[in-house]
Each structure stands twice: as C-alpha cells, then as structure tokens.
PDB file of C-alpha atoms in Angstrom:
ATOM      1  CA  ASP A   1       0.000   0.000   0.000  1.00 61.00           C
ATOM      2  CA  ALA A   2       1.159   3.518  -0.787  1.00 78.00           C
ATOM      3  CA  GLY A   3       2.022   5.721   2.128  1.00 91.00           C
ATOM      4  CA  VAL A   4       1.297   9.423   2.463  1.00 95.00           C
ATOM      5  CA  THR A   5       2.387  11.178  -0.719  1.00 96.00           C
ATOM      6  CA  GLN A   6       3.232  14.859  -0.997  1.00 97.00           C
ATOM      7  CA  SER A   7       4.005  17.149  -3.907  1.00 97.00           C
ATOM      8  CA  PRO A   8       6.094  18.939  -4.853  1.00 97.00           C
ATOM      9  CA  THR A   9       9.086  17.580  -2.936  1.00 96.00           C
ATOM     10  CA  HIS A  10      11.110  20.766  -3.323  1.00 96.00           C
ATOM     11  CA  LEU A  11      10.231  24.258  -4.435  1.00 96.00           C
ATOM     12  CA  ILE A  12      11.683  27.746  -4.385  1.00 98.00           C
ATOM     13  CA  LYS A  13       9.576  30.888  -4.141  1.00 97.00           C
ATOM     14  CA  THR A  14      10.265  34.564  -3.600  1.00 98.00           C
ATOM     15  CA  ARG A  15       8.880  36.781  -0.855  1.00 97.00           C
ATOM     16  CA  GLY A  16       5.266  37.838  -1.418  1.00 97.00           C
ATOM     17  CA  GLN A  17       4.416  34.881  -3.637  1.00 98.00           C
ATOM     18  CA  HIS A  18       1.820  32.230  -2.980  1.00 98.00           C
ATOM     19  CA  VAL A  19       2.389  28.470  -2.666  1.00 98.00           C
ATOM     20  CA  THR A  20       0.126  25.411  -2.779  1.00 98.00           C
ATOM     21  CA  LEU A  21       1.274  22.091  -1.365  1.00 98.00           C
ATOM     22  CA  ARG A  22      -0.603  18.849  -1.961  1.00 98.00           C
ATOM     23  CA  CYS A  23      -1.054  15.669   0.033  1.00 98.00           C
ATOM     24  CA  SER A  24      -2.688  12.294  -0.553  1.00 97.00           C
ATOM     25  CA  PRO A  25      -3.357  10.259   2.599  1.00 96.00           C
ATOM     26  CA  ILE A  26      -2.980   6.551   3.101  1.00 94.00           C
ATOM     27  CA  SER A  27      -5.915   4.683   1.573  1.00 94.00           C
ATOM     28  CA  GLY A  28      -8.701   4.421   4.145  1.00 90.00           C
ATOM     29  CA  HIS A  29      -7.454   7.354   6.220  1.00 91.00           C
ATOM     30  CA  LYS A  30      -9.963  10.161   6.532  1.00 91.00           C
ATOM     31  CA  SER A  31      -7.927  12.662   8.517  1.00 91.00           C
ATOM     32  CA  VAL A  32      -5.084  14.827   7.219  1.00 93.00           C
ATOM     33  CA  SER A  33      -2.859  17.064   9.324  1.00 93.00           C
ATOM     34  CA  TRP A  34      -0.221  19.591   8.299  1.00 96.00           C
ATOM     35  CA  TYR A  35       2.966  20.376  10.208  1.00 96.00           C
ATOM     36  CA  GLN A  36       5.792  22.847   9.630  1.00 97.00           C
ATOM     37  CA  GLN A  37       9.336  21.820  10.539  1.00 95.00           C
ATOM     38  CA  VAL A  38      11.914  24.574  10.637  1.00 94.00           C
ATOM     39  CA  LEU A  39      15.573  23.505  10.638  1.00 90.00           C
ATOM     40  CA  GLY A  40      16.682  22.365  14.085  1.00 89.00           C
ATOM     41  CA  GLN A  41      13.156  22.219  15.499  1.00 92.00           C
ATOM     42  CA  GLY A  42      10.483  19.595  15.849  1.00 94.00           C
ATOM     43  CA  PRO A  43       7.393  19.660  13.625  1.00 94.00           C
ATOM     44  CA  GLN A  44       4.804  22.276  14.590  1.00 95.00           C
ATOM     45  CA  PHE A  45       1.075  21.685  14.151  1.00 93.00           C
ATOM     46  CA  ILE A  46      -0.697  23.838  11.554  1.00 96.00           C
ATOM     47  CA  PHE A  47      -4.059  22.200  10.737  1.00 92.00           C
ATOM     48  CA  GLN A  48      -6.087  19.028  11.029  1.00 91.00           C
ATOM     49  CA  TYR A  49      -8.917  18.162   8.649  1.00 92.00           C
ATOM     50  CA  TYR A  50     -11.379  15.315   8.976  1.00 89.00           C
ATOM     51  CA  GLU A  51     -14.200  14.581   6.583  1.00 88.00           C
ATOM     52  CA  LYS A  52     -13.489  17.877   4.781  1.00 90.00           C
ATOM     53  CA  GLU A  53     -13.931  19.947   7.929  1.00 91.00           C
ATOM     54  CA  GLU A  54     -11.249  21.779   9.884  1.00 91.00           C
ATOM     55  CA  ARG A  55     -10.960  20.082  13.273  1.00 88.00           C
ATOM     56  CA  GLY A  56      -7.913  21.815  14.653  1.00 88.00           C
ATOM     57  CA  ARG A  57      -5.670  24.802  14.009  1.00 91.00           C
ATOM     58  CA  GLY A  58      -2.274  25.657  15.438  1.00 92.00           C
ATOM     59  CA  ASN A  59      -0.793  29.055  16.132  1.00 92.00           C
ATOM     60  CA  PHE A  60      -0.227  30.202  12.550  1.00 96.00           C
ATOM     61  CA  PRO A  61      -1.314  33.435  10.842  1.00 97.00           C
ATOM     62  CA  ASP A  62      -4.270  33.667   8.476  1.00 96.00           C
ATOM     63  CA  ARG A  63      -1.847  33.573   5.538  1.00 98.00           C
ATOM     64  CA  PHE A  64      -1.964  29.816   6.064  1.00 98.00           C
ATOM     65  CA  SER A  65      -5.081  27.986   4.889  1.00 97.00           C
ATOM     66  CA  ALA A  66      -5.977  24.467   3.902  1.00 97.00           C
ATOM     67  CA  ARG A  67      -8.791  22.356   2.614  1.00 97.00           C
ATOM     68  CA  GLN A  68      -9.666  18.690   2.237  1.00 97.00           C
ATOM     69  CA  PHE A  69     -11.358  17.212  -0.802  1.00 97.00           C
ATOM     70  CA  PRO A  70     -14.023  14.469  -1.062  1.00 95.00           C
ATOM     71  CA  ASN A  71     -11.305  11.894  -1.801  1.00 95.00           C
ATOM     72  CA  TYR A  72      -9.597  12.972   1.475  1.00 95.00           C
ATOM     73  CA  SER A  73      -6.607  14.542  -0.246  1.00 97.00           C
ATOM     74  CA  SER A  74      -5.619  17.965   0.991  1.00 97.00           C
ATOM     75  CA  GLU A  75      -3.983  21.236  -0.013  1.00 98.00           C
ATOM     76  CA  LEU A  76      -2.057  23.670   2.152  1.00 98.00           C
ATOM     77  CA  ASN A  77      -1.923  27.233   0.869  1.00 98.00           C
ATOM     78  CA  VAL A  78       0.391  29.953   2.083  1.00 98.00           C
ATOM     79  CA  ASN A  79      -0.054  33.540   0.872  1.00 97.00           C
ATOM     80  CA  ALA A  80       2.330  36.490   0.967  1.00 98.00           C
ATOM     81  CA  LEU A  81       5.352  34.303   1.654  1.00 98.00           C
ATOM     82  CA  LEU A  82       7.960  35.484   4.141  1.00 97.00           C
ATOM     83  CA  LEU A  83      11.561  34.356   4.490  1.00 97.00           C
ATOM     84  CA  GLY A  84      10.569  32.698   7.768  1.00 96.00           C
ATOM     85  CA  ASP A  85       8.157  30.397   5.945  1.00 97.00           C
ATOM     86  CA  SER A  86      11.144  28.448   4.615  1.00 97.00           C
ATOM     87  CA  ALA A  87      10.693  25.003   6.120  1.00 97.00           C
ATOM     88  CA  LEU A  88       9.817  21.373   5.540  1.00 96.00           C
ATOM     89  CA  TYR A  89       6.035  21.043   5.348  1.00 97.00           C
ATOM     90  CA  LEU A  90       4.852  17.655   6.488  1.00 97.00           C
ATOM     91  CA  CYS A  91       1.509  16.082   5.799  1.00 97.00           C
ATOM     92  CA  ALA A  92       0.275  13.262   8.023  1.00 94.00           C
ATOM     93  CA  SER A  93      -2.764  11.042   7.818  1.00 92.00           C
ATOM     94  CA  SER A  94      -4.665   9.002  10.359  1.00 88.00           C
ATOM     95  CA  GLN A  95      -7.791   6.892  10.348  1.00 83.00           C
ATOM     96  CA  GLY A  96      -9.747   9.233  12.572  1.00 76.00           C
ATOM     97  CA  VAL A  97      -9.493  12.482  14.446  1.00 69.00           C
ATOM     98  CA  LEU A  98      -8.178  11.046  17.670  1.00 67.00           C
ATOM     99  CA  LEU A  99      -5.049   9.050  18.269  1.00 61.00           C
ATOM    100  CA  GLY A 100      -4.593   5.864  20.226  1.00 55.00           C
ATOM    101  CA  GLY A 101      -7.867   4.133  19.655  1.00 44.00           C
ATOM    102  CA  VAL A 102      -7.989   4.545  15.904  1.00 44.00           C
ATOM    103  CA  GLY A 103      -4.372   4.514  14.903  1.00 55.00           C
ATOM    104  CA  GLU A 104      -1.423   6.825  14.928  1.00 80.00           C
ATOM    105  CA  LEU A 105      -0.273   9.641  12.698  1.00 85.00           C
ATOM    106  CA  PHE A 106       1.657   8.596   9.574  1.00 90.00           C
ATOM    107  CA  PHE A 107       3.823  11.203   7.874  1.00 93.00           C
ATOM    108  CA  GLY A 108       4.811  11.810   4.279  1.00 95.00           C
ATOM    109  CA  GLU A 109       8.334  12.764   3.239  1.00 95.00           C
ATOM    110  CA  GLY A 110       7.480  16.443   3.161  1.00 96.00           C
ATOM    111  CA  SER A 111       7.682  19.395   0.783  1.00 97.00           C
ATOM    112  CA  ARG A 112      10.758  21.522   1.291  1.00 96.00           C
ATOM    113  CA  LEU A 113       9.946  25.180   0.674  1.00 97.00           C
ATOM    114  CA  THR A 114      12.671  27.768   0.272  1.00 97.00           C
ATOM    115  CA  VAL A 115      11.641  31.411   0.229  1.00 97.00           C
ATOM    116  CA  LEU A 116      14.214  33.843  -1.211  1.00 96.00           C
TER     117      LEU A 116
ATOM    118  CA  ASP B   1       7.571  28.245  25.931  1.00 74.00           C
ATOM    119  CA  GLN B   2       8.503  24.681  25.039  1.00 86.00           C
ATOM    120  CA  GLN B   3       5.968  22.226  26.362  1.00 93.00           C
ATOM    121  CA  VAL B   4       7.941  19.166  25.264  1.00 96.00           C
ATOM    122  CA  LYS B   5      11.676  19.184  25.895  1.00 97.00           C
ATOM    123  CA  GLN B   6      14.399  16.880  24.701  1.00 97.00           C
ATOM    124  CA  ASN B   7      17.449  18.247  26.426  1.00 92.00           C
ATOM    125  CA  SER B   8      20.041  16.084  24.687  1.00 95.00           C
ATOM    126  CA  PRO B   9      20.578  17.231  21.089  1.00 95.00           C
ATOM    127  CA  SER B  10      22.688  14.144  20.442  1.00 97.00           C
ATOM    128  CA  LEU B  11      23.558  10.793  21.981  1.00 97.00           C
ATOM    129  CA  SER B  12      26.251   8.321  20.991  1.00 98.00           C
ATOM    130  CA  VAL B  13      25.886   4.628  21.957  1.00 98.00           C
ATOM    131  CA  GLN B  14      27.856   1.520  21.092  1.00 98.00           C
ATOM    132  CA  GLU B  15      26.204  -1.133  18.979  1.00 98.00           C
ATOM    133  CA  GLY B  16      24.599  -3.804  21.141  1.00 97.00           C
ATOM    134  CA  ARG B  17      24.242  -1.544  24.182  1.00 98.00           C
ATOM    135  CA  ILE B  18      21.099   0.130  25.496  1.00 98.00           C
ATOM    136  CA  SER B  19      20.086   3.534  24.141  1.00 98.00           C
ATOM    137  CA  ILE B  20      18.029   5.709  26.490  1.00 98.00           C
ATOM    138  CA  LEU B  21      16.391   8.825  25.109  1.00 98.00           C
ATOM    139  CA  ASN B  22      14.703  11.215  27.498  1.00 98.00           C
ATOM    140  CA  CYS B  23      11.825  13.650  27.203  1.00 98.00           C
ATOM    141  CA  ASP B  24      10.208  16.044  29.677  1.00 98.00           C
ATOM    142  CA  TYR B  25       6.890  17.833  29.374  1.00 97.00           C
ATOM    143  CA  THR B  26       5.248  20.695  31.201  1.00 96.00           C
ATOM    144  CA  ASN B  27       1.590  20.553  30.134  1.00 93.00           C
ATOM    145  CA  SER B  28      -0.370  18.439  32.626  1.00 93.00           C
ATOM    146  CA  MET B  29      -3.184  18.121  30.055  1.00 90.00           C
ATOM    147  CA  PHE B  30      -1.071  15.842  27.876  1.00 91.00           C
ATOM    148  CA  ASP B  31      -2.513  12.337  28.023  1.00 89.00           C
ATOM    149  CA  TYR B  32      -0.917  10.536  25.098  1.00 90.00           C
ATOM    150  CA  PHE B  33       2.743  10.316  24.172  1.00 92.00           C
ATOM    151  CA  LEU B  34       4.531   9.085  21.077  1.00 92.00           C
ATOM    152  CA  TRP B  35       8.042   8.567  19.763  1.00 95.00           C
ATOM    153  CA  TYR B  36       8.919   9.131  16.128  1.00 95.00           C
ATOM    154  CA  LYS B  37      12.128   8.347  14.294  1.00 96.00           C
ATOM    155  CA  LYS B  38      13.357  10.411  11.366  1.00 94.00           C
ATOM    156  CA  TYR B  39      16.004   9.670   8.776  1.00 93.00           C
ATOM    157  CA  PRO B  40      17.370  12.497   6.574  1.00 88.00           C
ATOM    158  CA  ALA B  41      15.106  13.332   3.612  1.00 82.00           C
ATOM    159  CA  GLU B  42      12.275  11.219   5.011  1.00 87.00           C
ATOM    160  CA  GLY B  43       9.197  12.007   7.053  1.00 90.00           C
ATOM    161  CA  PRO B  44       8.988  10.968  10.723  1.00 92.00           C
ATOM    162  CA  THR B  45       8.109   7.294  11.259  1.00 92.00           C
ATOM    163  CA  PHE B  46       5.936   6.231  14.191  1.00 90.00           C
ATOM    164  CA  LEU B  47       7.773   4.004  16.672  1.00 93.00           C
ATOM    165  CA  ILE B  48       5.776   3.517  19.835  1.00 93.00           C
ATOM    166  CA  SER B  49       3.174   5.267  21.968  1.00 91.00           C
ATOM    167  CA  ILE B  50       1.837   5.237  25.507  1.00 92.00           C
ATOM    168  CA  SER B  51      -1.336   6.439  27.131  1.00 90.00           C
ATOM    169  CA  SER B  52      -1.228   8.273  30.447  1.00 92.00           C
ATOM    170  CA  ILE B  53      -3.114   5.403  32.084  1.00 92.00           C
ATOM    171  CA  LYS B  54      -0.036   3.200  31.635  1.00 94.00           C
ATOM    172  CA  ASP B  55       3.536   3.541  32.831  1.00 96.00           C
ATOM    173  CA  LYS B  56       5.204   1.192  30.369  1.00 97.00           C
ATOM    174  CA  ASN B  57       4.701  -0.061  26.840  1.00 96.00           C
ATOM    175  CA  GLU B  58       6.909  -2.528  24.963  1.00 97.00           C
ATOM    176  CA  ASP B  59       7.242  -3.329  21.304  1.00 95.00           C
ATOM    177  CA  GLY B  60      10.149  -5.586  20.408  1.00 97.00           C
ATOM    178  CA  ARG B  61      13.421  -3.778  21.094  1.00 98.00           C
ATOM    179  CA  PHE B  62      11.603  -0.563  22.015  1.00 98.00           C
ATOM    180  CA  THR B  63      10.151   0.246  25.443  1.00 98.00           C
ATOM    181  CA  VAL B  64       8.655   3.544  26.519  1.00 98.00           C
ATOM    182  CA  PHE B  65       8.388   4.443  30.213  1.00 98.00           C
ATOM    183  CA  LEU B  66       6.120   7.182  31.526  1.00 98.00           C
ATOM    184  CA  ASN B  67       6.531   8.861  34.926  1.00 97.00           C
ATOM    185  CA  LYS B  68       3.527  11.142  35.258  1.00 96.00           C
ATOM    186  CA  SER B  69       4.503  12.629  38.599  1.00 96.00           C
ATOM    187  CA  ALA B  70       7.846  13.733  37.154  1.00 97.00           C
ATOM    188  CA  LYS B  71       6.324  14.605  33.768  1.00 97.00           C
ATOM    189  CA  HIS B  72       9.037  12.516  32.175  1.00 98.00           C
ATOM    190  CA  LEU B  73       9.167   9.776  29.596  1.00 97.00           C
ATOM    191  CA  SER B  74      11.991   7.760  28.160  1.00 98.00           C
ATOM    192  CA  LEU B  75      12.546   5.479  25.198  1.00 98.00           C
ATOM    193  CA  HIS B  76      14.798   2.454  25.674  1.00 98.00           C
ATOM    194  CA  ILE B  77      16.244   0.626  22.682  1.00 98.00           C
ATOM    195  CA  VAL B  78      17.822  -2.746  23.444  1.00 98.00           C
ATOM    196  CA  PRO B  79      20.035  -3.847  21.812  1.00 98.00           C
ATOM    197  CA  SER B  80      20.996  -0.826  19.743  1.00 98.00           C
ATOM    198  CA  GLN B  81      21.658  -1.503  16.070  1.00 97.00           C
ATOM    199  CA  PRO B  82      23.363   0.600  13.357  1.00 96.00           C
ATOM    200  CA  GLY B  83      19.997   1.177  11.637  1.00 95.00           C
ATOM    201  CA  ASP B  84      18.777   2.917  14.784  1.00 97.00           C
ATOM    202  CA  SER B  85      20.966   5.914  13.974  1.00 97.00           C
ATOM    203  CA  ALA B  86      18.440   8.679  13.326  1.00 97.00           C
ATOM    204  CA  VAL B  87      16.782  11.694  14.941  1.00 97.00           C
ATOM    205  CA  TYR B  88      14.194  10.710  17.551  1.00 98.00           C
ATOM    206  CA  PHE B  89      11.285  13.011  18.341  1.00 97.00           C
ATOM    207  CA  CYS B  90       9.158  12.836  21.439  1.00 96.00           C
ATOM    208  CA  ALA B  91       5.579  14.062  20.916  1.00 93.00           C
ATOM    209  CA  ALA B  92       2.594  14.600  23.171  1.00 92.00           C
ATOM    210  CA  SER B  93      -1.082  15.294  22.753  1.00 89.00           C
ATOM    211  CA  ALA B  94      -4.015  16.389  24.871  1.00 84.00           C
ATOM    212  CA  ARG B  95      -7.543  15.169  24.336  1.00 69.00           C
ATOM    213  CA  GLY B  96      -6.413  12.561  21.830  1.00 61.00           C
ATOM    214  CA  GLY B  97      -4.537  14.986  19.612  1.00 58.00           C
ATOM    215  CA  GLY B  98      -7.497  16.176  17.574  1.00 61.00           C
ATOM    216  CA  ALA B  99      -7.967  19.906  17.882  1.00 68.00           C
ATOM    217  CA  ASP B 100      -4.479  20.659  19.152  1.00 77.00           C
ATOM    218  CA  GLY B 101      -2.432  18.220  17.116  1.00 86.00           C
ATOM    219  CA  LEU B 102       0.823  16.806  18.409  1.00 89.00           C
ATOM    220  CA  THR B 103       3.411  18.888  20.256  1.00 92.00           C
ATOM    221  CA  PHE B 104       6.937  17.781  19.386  1.00 95.00           C
ATOM    222  CA  GLY B 105      10.280  18.196  21.085  1.00 97.00           C
ATOM    223  CA  LYS B 106      13.332  19.373  19.138  1.00 96.00           C
ATOM    224  CA  GLY B 107      14.652  15.860  18.717  1.00 97.00           C
ATOM    225  CA  THR B 108      17.700  13.852  19.796  1.00 98.00           C
ATOM    226  CA  HIS B 109      20.188  12.650  17.204  1.00 97.00           C
ATOM    227  CA  LEU B 110      21.100   9.069  18.128  1.00 98.00           C
ATOM    228  CA  ILE B 111      24.367   7.780  16.716  1.00 98.00           C
ATOM    229  CA  ILE B 112      25.110   4.077  17.039  1.00 97.00           C
ATOM    230  CA  GLN B 113      28.853   3.419  16.988  1.00 96.00           C
ATOM    231  CA  PRO B 114      30.093   0.069  15.582  1.00 91.00           C
TER     232      PRO B 114
END
C-alpha cells in the first residue's frame, strides 16, 4: 500500500508569492494534518482536517489555509510568503481524528519550501 | 515556551548496548505520548506510543516508560543496532490529539557506533 504522498518535494519561491502544497493520505485514512518543521526544530502543528472539515488549528497566521477534498486529499496554501516560511512542510494522515484508539499519525516525506 | 523538551541534542551509543532517550513535558493536560524516528530526507516514522493510564509499553526492542509525577518519559532501545541511527522526536497530545495536534520536542540525534 502507498504511504502518504506529498508534492512537490522541493520548491523555491520569492517573498510575497503564494504556494500550494498537496497531500494524498494513506488509503482508508480520513484525517489529514499539516505540520511545519523549521531547521533544528520539531514539527509544529498547523491544521487538522477530517471529513473535509477543519478540526484543529495551530498558532499560525491567516496567511496559512488548507482544505480537504471528497477523496480525502488535501492542499495547504500559504499567501504572501515570508523568508521565515522556509521550512519542511509535512503532511500526516490518520484513520480518525483522535489518536490511540484509531491509529497513529503517519507522515509523508514532506515538501521543502525555500523562500528567497 | 517549550511544552515538550528533549534536552540532549545528540547521543552516541555503542552497537549492542542500550540507548536511552529522554523527554520532559510541562503541560499536565497531555494524556498521550509518542516517539517518532526520522532519517534524513524522510518524514517521521511512528515508533511507539503510551497512554497516560499506563507507565510502560513494549514493542520488540523498544520500550517507553512514563513517569507522570515527574512529567518525564523515556525510550529504551535494546540492543541498539546501526539502523537505529536517526533523529528521535518525542511528541505529546491532549484530548487525543485532535484539535491541538501533536506537540513535538526538538529531537535527539542518536548515533550508534560500531
């Protein structure tokens, strides 16, 4: 079975531009979460979506938005890019909203964004 | 304010010996804890988890211990193997990790020496 797939794997943008990152969850998983990992830090929670609805949001500005499609895939959008948005963006899927009883969080390889 | 702390940026252990990775947390609302392993250019891979109602969970060579009163957990790897060399992240969640996601530490780079 395919794992979590993300695209693109690498991309370079300039300040002020917009970026869209895409994620396909593991087959059968209905929840997708997005995390940002800055160099030298652990991943930081951005969003969780379940059944196309936002179920959780981390401490990120409104420039960050996401959505989930009927096939459970997801997009993360970032507007007005800043240098500080340079990071590895990780998508993770799980069977349900909660952990433990319905399975853990499985991560993709990430999309590395560089903002110049 | 870091709610999950991994105070050792790196740890070097001889092959065959026990590796012990430590993690401290400050948020008493955390009720579920996980360890992830990350190789370069790959996403984090789930290793093992523990609920706050337990104090120990084993899975093969990996054991996680939870000390709620000290707000401390540790991951033991026995015996350590060369393929265990990676960055290990401790993560915690409150209320099952739904609305608030997982809170990660900064990671510990484990190096297994031959």
